[in-house]
Short mmCIF file of C-alpha atoms in Angstrom, two decimals:
data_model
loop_
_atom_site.label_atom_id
_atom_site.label_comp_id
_atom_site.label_asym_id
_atom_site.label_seq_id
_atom_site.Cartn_x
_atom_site.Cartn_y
_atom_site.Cartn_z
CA UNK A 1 -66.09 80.08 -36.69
CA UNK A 2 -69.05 81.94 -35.89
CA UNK A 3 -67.91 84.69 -33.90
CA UNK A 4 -65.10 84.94 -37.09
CA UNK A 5 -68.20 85.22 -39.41
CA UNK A 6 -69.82 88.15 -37.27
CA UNK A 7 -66.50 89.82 -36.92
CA UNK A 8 -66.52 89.60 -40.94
CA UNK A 9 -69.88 91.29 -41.29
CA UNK A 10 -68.73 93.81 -38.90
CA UNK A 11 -66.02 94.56 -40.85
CA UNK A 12 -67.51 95.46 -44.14
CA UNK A 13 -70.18 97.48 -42.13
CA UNK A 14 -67.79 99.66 -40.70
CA UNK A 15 -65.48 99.84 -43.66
CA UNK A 16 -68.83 100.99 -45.30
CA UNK A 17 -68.15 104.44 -43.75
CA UNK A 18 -65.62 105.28 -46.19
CA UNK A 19 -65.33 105.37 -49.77
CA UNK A 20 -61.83 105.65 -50.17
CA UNK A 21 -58.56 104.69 -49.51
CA UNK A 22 -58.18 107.78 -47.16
CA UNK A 23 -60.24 107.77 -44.25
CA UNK A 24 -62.00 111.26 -42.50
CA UNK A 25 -61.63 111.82 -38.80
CA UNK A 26 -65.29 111.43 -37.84
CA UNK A 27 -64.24 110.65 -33.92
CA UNK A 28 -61.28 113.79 -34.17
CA UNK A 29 -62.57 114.55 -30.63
CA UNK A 30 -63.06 111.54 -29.05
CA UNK A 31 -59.44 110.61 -30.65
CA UNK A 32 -57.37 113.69 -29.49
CA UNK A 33 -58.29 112.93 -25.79
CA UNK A 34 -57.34 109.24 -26.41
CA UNK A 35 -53.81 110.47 -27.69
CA UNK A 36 -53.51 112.88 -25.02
CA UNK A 37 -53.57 109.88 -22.53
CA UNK A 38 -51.66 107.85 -24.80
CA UNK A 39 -48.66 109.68 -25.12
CA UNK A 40 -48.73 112.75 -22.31
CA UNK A 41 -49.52 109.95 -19.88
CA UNK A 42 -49.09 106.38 -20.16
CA UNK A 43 -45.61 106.87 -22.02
CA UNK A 44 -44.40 109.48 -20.50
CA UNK A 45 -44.77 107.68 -16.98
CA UNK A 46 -45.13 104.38 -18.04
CA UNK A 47 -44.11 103.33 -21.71
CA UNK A 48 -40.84 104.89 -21.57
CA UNK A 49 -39.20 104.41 -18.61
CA UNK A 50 -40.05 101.10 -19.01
CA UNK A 51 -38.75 101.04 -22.44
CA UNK A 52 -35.62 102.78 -21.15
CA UNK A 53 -34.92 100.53 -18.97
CA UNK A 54 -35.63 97.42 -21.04
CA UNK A 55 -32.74 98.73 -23.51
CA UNK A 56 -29.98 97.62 -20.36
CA UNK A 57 -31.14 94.39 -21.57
CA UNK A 58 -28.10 92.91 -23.37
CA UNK A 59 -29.05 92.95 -27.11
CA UNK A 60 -28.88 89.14 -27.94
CA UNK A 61 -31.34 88.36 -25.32
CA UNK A 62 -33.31 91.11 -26.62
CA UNK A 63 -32.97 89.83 -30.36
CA UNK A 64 -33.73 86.51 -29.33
CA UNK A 65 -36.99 87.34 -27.59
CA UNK A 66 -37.90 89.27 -30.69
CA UNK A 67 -37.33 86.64 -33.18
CA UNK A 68 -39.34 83.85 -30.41
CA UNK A 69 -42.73 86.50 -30.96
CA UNK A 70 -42.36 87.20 -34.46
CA UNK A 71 -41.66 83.30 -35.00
CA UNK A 72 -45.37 82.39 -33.36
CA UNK A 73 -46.42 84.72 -36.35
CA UNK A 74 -45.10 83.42 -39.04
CA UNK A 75 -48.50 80.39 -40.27
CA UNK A 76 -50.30 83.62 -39.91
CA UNK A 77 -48.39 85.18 -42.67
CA UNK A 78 -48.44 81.92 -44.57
CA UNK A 79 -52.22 82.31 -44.04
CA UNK A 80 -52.24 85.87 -45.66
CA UNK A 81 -49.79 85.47 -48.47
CA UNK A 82 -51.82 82.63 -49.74
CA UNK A 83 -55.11 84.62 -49.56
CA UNK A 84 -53.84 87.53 -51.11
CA UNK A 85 -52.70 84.92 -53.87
CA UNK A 86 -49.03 84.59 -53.36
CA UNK A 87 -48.44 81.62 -53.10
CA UNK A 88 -44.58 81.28 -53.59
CA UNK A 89 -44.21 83.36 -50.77
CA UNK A 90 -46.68 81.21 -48.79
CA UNK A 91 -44.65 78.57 -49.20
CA UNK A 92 -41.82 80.26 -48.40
CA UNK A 93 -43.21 81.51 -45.43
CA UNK A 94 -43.47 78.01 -44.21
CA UNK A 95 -40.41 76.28 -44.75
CA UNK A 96 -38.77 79.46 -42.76
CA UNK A 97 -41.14 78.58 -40.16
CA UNK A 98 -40.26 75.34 -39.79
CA UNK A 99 -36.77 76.27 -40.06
CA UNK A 100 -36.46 78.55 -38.05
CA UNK A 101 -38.46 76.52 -35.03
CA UNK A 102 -36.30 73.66 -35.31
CA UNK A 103 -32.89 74.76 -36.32
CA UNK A 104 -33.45 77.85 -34.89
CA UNK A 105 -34.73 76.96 -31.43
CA UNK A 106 -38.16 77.83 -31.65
CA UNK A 107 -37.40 80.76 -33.37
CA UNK A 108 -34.90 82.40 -30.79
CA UNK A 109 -32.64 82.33 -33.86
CA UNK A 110 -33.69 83.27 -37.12
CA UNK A 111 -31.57 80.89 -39.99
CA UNK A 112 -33.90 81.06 -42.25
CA UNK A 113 -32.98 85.08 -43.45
CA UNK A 114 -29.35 84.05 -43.54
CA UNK A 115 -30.70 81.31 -45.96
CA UNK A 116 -32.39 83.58 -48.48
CA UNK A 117 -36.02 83.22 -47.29
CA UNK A 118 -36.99 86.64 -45.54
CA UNK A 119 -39.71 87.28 -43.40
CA UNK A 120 -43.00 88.11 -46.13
CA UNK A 121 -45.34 90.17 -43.20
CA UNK A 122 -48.72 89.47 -44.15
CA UNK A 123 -51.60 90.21 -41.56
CA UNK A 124 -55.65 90.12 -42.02
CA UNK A 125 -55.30 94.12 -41.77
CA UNK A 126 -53.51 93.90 -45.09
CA UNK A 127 -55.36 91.14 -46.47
CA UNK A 128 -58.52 93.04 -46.08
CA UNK A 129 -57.28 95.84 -47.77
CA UNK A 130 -55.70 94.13 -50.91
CA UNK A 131 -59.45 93.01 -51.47
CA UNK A 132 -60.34 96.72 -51.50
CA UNK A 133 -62.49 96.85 -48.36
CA UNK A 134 -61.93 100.28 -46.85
CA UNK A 135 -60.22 101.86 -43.63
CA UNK A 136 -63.49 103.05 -42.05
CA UNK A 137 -62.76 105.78 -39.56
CA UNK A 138 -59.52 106.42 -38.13
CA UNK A 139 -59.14 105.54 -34.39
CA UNK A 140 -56.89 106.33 -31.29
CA UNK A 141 -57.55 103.75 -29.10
CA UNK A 142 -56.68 104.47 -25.57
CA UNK A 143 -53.43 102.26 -24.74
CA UNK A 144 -53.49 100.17 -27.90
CA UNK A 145 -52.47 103.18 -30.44
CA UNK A 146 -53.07 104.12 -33.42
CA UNK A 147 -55.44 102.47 -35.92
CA UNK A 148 -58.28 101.83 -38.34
CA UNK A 149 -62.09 100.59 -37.99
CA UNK A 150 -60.25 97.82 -40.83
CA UNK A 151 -57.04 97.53 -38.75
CA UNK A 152 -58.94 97.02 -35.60
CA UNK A 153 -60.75 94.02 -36.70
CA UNK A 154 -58.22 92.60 -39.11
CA UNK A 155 -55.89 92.33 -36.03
CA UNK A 156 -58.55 91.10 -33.97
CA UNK A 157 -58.82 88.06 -36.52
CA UNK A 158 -55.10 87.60 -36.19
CA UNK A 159 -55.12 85.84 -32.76
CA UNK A 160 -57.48 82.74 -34.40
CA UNK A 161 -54.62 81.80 -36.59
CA UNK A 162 -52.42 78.88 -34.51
CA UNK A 163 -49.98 79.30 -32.75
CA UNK A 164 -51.53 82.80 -31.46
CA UNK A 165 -55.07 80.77 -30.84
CA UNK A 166 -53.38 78.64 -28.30
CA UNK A 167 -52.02 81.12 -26.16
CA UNK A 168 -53.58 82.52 -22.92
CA UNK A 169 -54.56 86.26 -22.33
CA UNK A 170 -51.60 86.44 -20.17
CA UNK A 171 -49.13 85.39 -22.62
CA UNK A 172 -51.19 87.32 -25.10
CA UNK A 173 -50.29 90.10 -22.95
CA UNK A 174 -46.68 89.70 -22.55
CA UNK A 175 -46.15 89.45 -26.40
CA UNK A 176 -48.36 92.58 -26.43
CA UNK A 177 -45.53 94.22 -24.22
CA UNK A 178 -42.42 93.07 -24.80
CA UNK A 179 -43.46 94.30 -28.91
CA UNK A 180 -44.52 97.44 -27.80
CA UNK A 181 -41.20 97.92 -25.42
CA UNK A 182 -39.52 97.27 -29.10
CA UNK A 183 -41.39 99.34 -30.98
CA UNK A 184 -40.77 102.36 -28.08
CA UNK A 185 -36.95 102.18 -28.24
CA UNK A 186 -37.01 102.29 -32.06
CA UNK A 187 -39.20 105.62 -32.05
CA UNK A 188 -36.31 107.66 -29.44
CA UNK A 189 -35.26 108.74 -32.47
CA UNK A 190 -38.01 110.24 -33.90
CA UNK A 191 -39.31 111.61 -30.56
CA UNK A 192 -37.69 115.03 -31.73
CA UNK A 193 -39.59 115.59 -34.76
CA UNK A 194 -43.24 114.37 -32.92
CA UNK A 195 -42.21 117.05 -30.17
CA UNK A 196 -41.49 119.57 -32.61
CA UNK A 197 -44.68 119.41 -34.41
CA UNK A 198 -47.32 122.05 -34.41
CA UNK A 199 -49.83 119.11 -34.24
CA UNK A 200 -48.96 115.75 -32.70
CA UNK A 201 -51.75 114.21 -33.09
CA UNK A 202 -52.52 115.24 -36.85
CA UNK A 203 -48.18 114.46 -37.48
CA UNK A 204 -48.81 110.36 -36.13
CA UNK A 205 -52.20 110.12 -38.20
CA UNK A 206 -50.85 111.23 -41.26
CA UNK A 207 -47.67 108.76 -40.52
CA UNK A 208 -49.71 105.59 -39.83
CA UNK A 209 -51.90 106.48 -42.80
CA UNK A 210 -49.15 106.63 -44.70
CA UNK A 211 -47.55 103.49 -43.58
CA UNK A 212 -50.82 101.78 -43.78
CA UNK A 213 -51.36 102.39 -47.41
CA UNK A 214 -47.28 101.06 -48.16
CA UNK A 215 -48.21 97.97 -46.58
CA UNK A 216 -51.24 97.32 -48.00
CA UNK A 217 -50.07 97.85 -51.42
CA UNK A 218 -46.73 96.17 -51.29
CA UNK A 219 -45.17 99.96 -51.00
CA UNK A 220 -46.66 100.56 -54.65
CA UNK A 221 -48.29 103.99 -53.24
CA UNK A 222 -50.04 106.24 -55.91
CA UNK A 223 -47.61 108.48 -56.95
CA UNK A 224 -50.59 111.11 -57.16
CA UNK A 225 -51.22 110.86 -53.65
CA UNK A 226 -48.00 110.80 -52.45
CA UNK A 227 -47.32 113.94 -54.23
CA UNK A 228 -50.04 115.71 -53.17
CA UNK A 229 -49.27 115.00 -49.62
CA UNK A 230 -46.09 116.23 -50.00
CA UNK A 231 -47.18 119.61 -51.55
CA UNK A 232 -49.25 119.84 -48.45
CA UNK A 233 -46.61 118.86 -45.98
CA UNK A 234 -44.27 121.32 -47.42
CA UNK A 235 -47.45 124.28 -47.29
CA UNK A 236 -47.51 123.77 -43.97
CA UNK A 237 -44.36 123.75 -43.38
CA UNK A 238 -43.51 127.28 -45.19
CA UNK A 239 -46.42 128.24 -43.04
CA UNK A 240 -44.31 127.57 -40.37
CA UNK A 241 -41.25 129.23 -40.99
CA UNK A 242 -43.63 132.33 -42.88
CA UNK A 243 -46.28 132.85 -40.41
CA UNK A 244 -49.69 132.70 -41.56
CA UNK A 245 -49.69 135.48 -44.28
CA UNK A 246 -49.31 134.37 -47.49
CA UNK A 247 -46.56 136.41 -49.72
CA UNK A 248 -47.70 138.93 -51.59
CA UNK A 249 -47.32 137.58 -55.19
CA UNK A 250 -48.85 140.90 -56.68
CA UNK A 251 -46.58 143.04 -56.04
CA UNK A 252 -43.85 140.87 -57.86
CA UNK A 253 -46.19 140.25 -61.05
CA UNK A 254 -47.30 143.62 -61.07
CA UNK A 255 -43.43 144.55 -62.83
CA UNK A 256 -42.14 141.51 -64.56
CA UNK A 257 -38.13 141.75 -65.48
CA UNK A 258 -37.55 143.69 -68.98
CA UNK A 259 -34.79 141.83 -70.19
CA UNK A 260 -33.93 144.87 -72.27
CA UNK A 261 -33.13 146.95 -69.60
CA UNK A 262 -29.92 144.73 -68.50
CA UNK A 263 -28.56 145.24 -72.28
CA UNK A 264 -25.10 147.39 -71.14
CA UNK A 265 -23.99 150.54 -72.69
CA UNK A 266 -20.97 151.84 -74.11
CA UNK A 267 -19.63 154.44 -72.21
CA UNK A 268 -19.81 158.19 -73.72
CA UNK A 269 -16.20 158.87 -73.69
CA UNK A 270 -16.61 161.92 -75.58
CA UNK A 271 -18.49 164.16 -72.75
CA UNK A 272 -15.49 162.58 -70.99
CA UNK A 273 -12.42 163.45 -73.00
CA UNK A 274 -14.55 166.99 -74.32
CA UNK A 275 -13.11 168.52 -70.83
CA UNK A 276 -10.04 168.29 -69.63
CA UNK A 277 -9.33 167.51 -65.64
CA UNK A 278 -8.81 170.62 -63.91
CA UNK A 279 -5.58 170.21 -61.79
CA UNK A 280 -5.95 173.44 -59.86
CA UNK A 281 -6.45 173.23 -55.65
CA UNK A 282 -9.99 172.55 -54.75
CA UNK A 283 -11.01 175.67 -52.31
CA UNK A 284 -13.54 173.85 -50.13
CA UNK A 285 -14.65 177.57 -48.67
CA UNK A 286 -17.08 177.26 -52.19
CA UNK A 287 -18.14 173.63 -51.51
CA UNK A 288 -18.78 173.84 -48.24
CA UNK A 289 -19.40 176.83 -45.80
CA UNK A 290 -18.70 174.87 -42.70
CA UNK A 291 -15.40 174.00 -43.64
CA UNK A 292 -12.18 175.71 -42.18
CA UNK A 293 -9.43 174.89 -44.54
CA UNK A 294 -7.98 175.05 -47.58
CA UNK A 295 -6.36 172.40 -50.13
CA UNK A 296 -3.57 174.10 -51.51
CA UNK A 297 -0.44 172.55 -53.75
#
């Protein structure tokens, strides 16, 4: 309990960093190089292959040993509903846990969903923010991923909740793996759109920010925010497709569109019908001095 009290203060110290919902990038540089390892090395020799190769893995096996982790997590979310105040889905959190662990085979099979009571993923992360203590600084660690000074120590707290308190670094470590071996195959498909981006690095931070913020506020997001960001994600991406030169508004304001001047005209048939069409042969000797014929009847 002590240790969990230190890790508290440490918490709101760090948190203290930033004032808002939106953390700065104090440790950009430090964080670049971490992501450089992260995904230019350890996935692309490590992570993925592995990953790849995991997916031969018949799918029910698969399933099952993701339902067994996420089952060990479940009093934590119990734990996390209730201090966030819901308590109905505390409760309900519960009685899938117990379901699930003894119907379900410690949680290889998950009856409980089929039964109306969904998972309700509540960690400390999110807990900490629904009591309005800040990110802090935005971190890359190396191996780990993406994260927050908040996230960091919220998910630290995590492993004190039972079942995860029981279990030994090694078995820590396999959960750790077999997780992130999930959470690998389910991002092939948006591999294309990281690769394609003019900044990697800046594309996952804005993501996990973003996914961060739905979580924490039970995907109520402010609809100010979200719009701004999207103003800004679609400057940069005209920036993209335009180059880096604005368009050059003045030169369209400069003659705004008389409406008058589309009013049509009547035709002046009377300069028309004043002259009458002369059918005689068209000598093209007095139209044109290059030419070497005549039209003649």
């Amino acid at each position: 309990m002590g240790r969990l009290l230190v890790i508290m203060f440490t918490l709101l110290f760090l948190s203290g960093c930033a004032s808002t919902s939106t953390p700065g990038d104090p440790l950009e540089s430090v964080n670049r190089k971490s992501w450089y390892f992260n995904y230019q090395i350890m996935d692309k020799h490590l992570l993925k292959p592995a990953a790849e190769g995991y997916e031969y893995v018949p799918l029910s096996i698969r399933n099952g040993v993701t339902n067994l982790l996420s089952n060990l997590s479940e009093p934590l979310y119990a734990v996390n509903n209730l201090l966030q105040g819901k308590v109905t889905d505390s409760g309900s959190t519960v009685l899938r846990f117990v379901l699930n662990t003894t119907i379900g085979l410690v949680g290889i099979f998950d009856p409980a969903t089929g039964m109306g009571l969904p998972k309700k993923e509540e960690t400390f992360a999110q807990t900490f923010g629904a009591w309005g203590i800040g990110n802090g600084p935005y971190i890359m660690w190396p191996v780990y991923g993406a994260s927050t000074a908040r996230n960091t120590v919220g998910d630290f707290v995590d492993i004190f909740v039972y079942p995860l308190s029981i279990l030994s670094f090694e078995q820590r470590a396999g959960k750790f793996v077999v997780e992130g071996l999930d959470s690998r195959i389910e991002f092939q498909q948006y591999e294309p759109i990281l690769d394609g981006s003019l900044d990697p690095y800046g594309y996952v931070k804005d993501v996990y920010l973003q996914r961060d913020a739905h979580l924490v506020n039970d995907g109520q997001t402010d609809e100010i925010e979200t719009d701004e960001f999207d103003l800004e994600f679609d400057m940069e991406l005209d920036d993209e497709l335009l180059g880096d030169e604005p368009l050059d508004n003045e030169l369209v304001d400069e003659q705004p569109l008389d409406i008058k001047t589309l009013e049509t005209k009547p035709l002046n048939n009377q300069a028309v019908d004043d002259k009458p069409i002369d059918d005689k042969p068209i000598d093209d000797k007095k139209v044109d001095d290059k030419t070497h014929f005549e039209i003649t009847d």
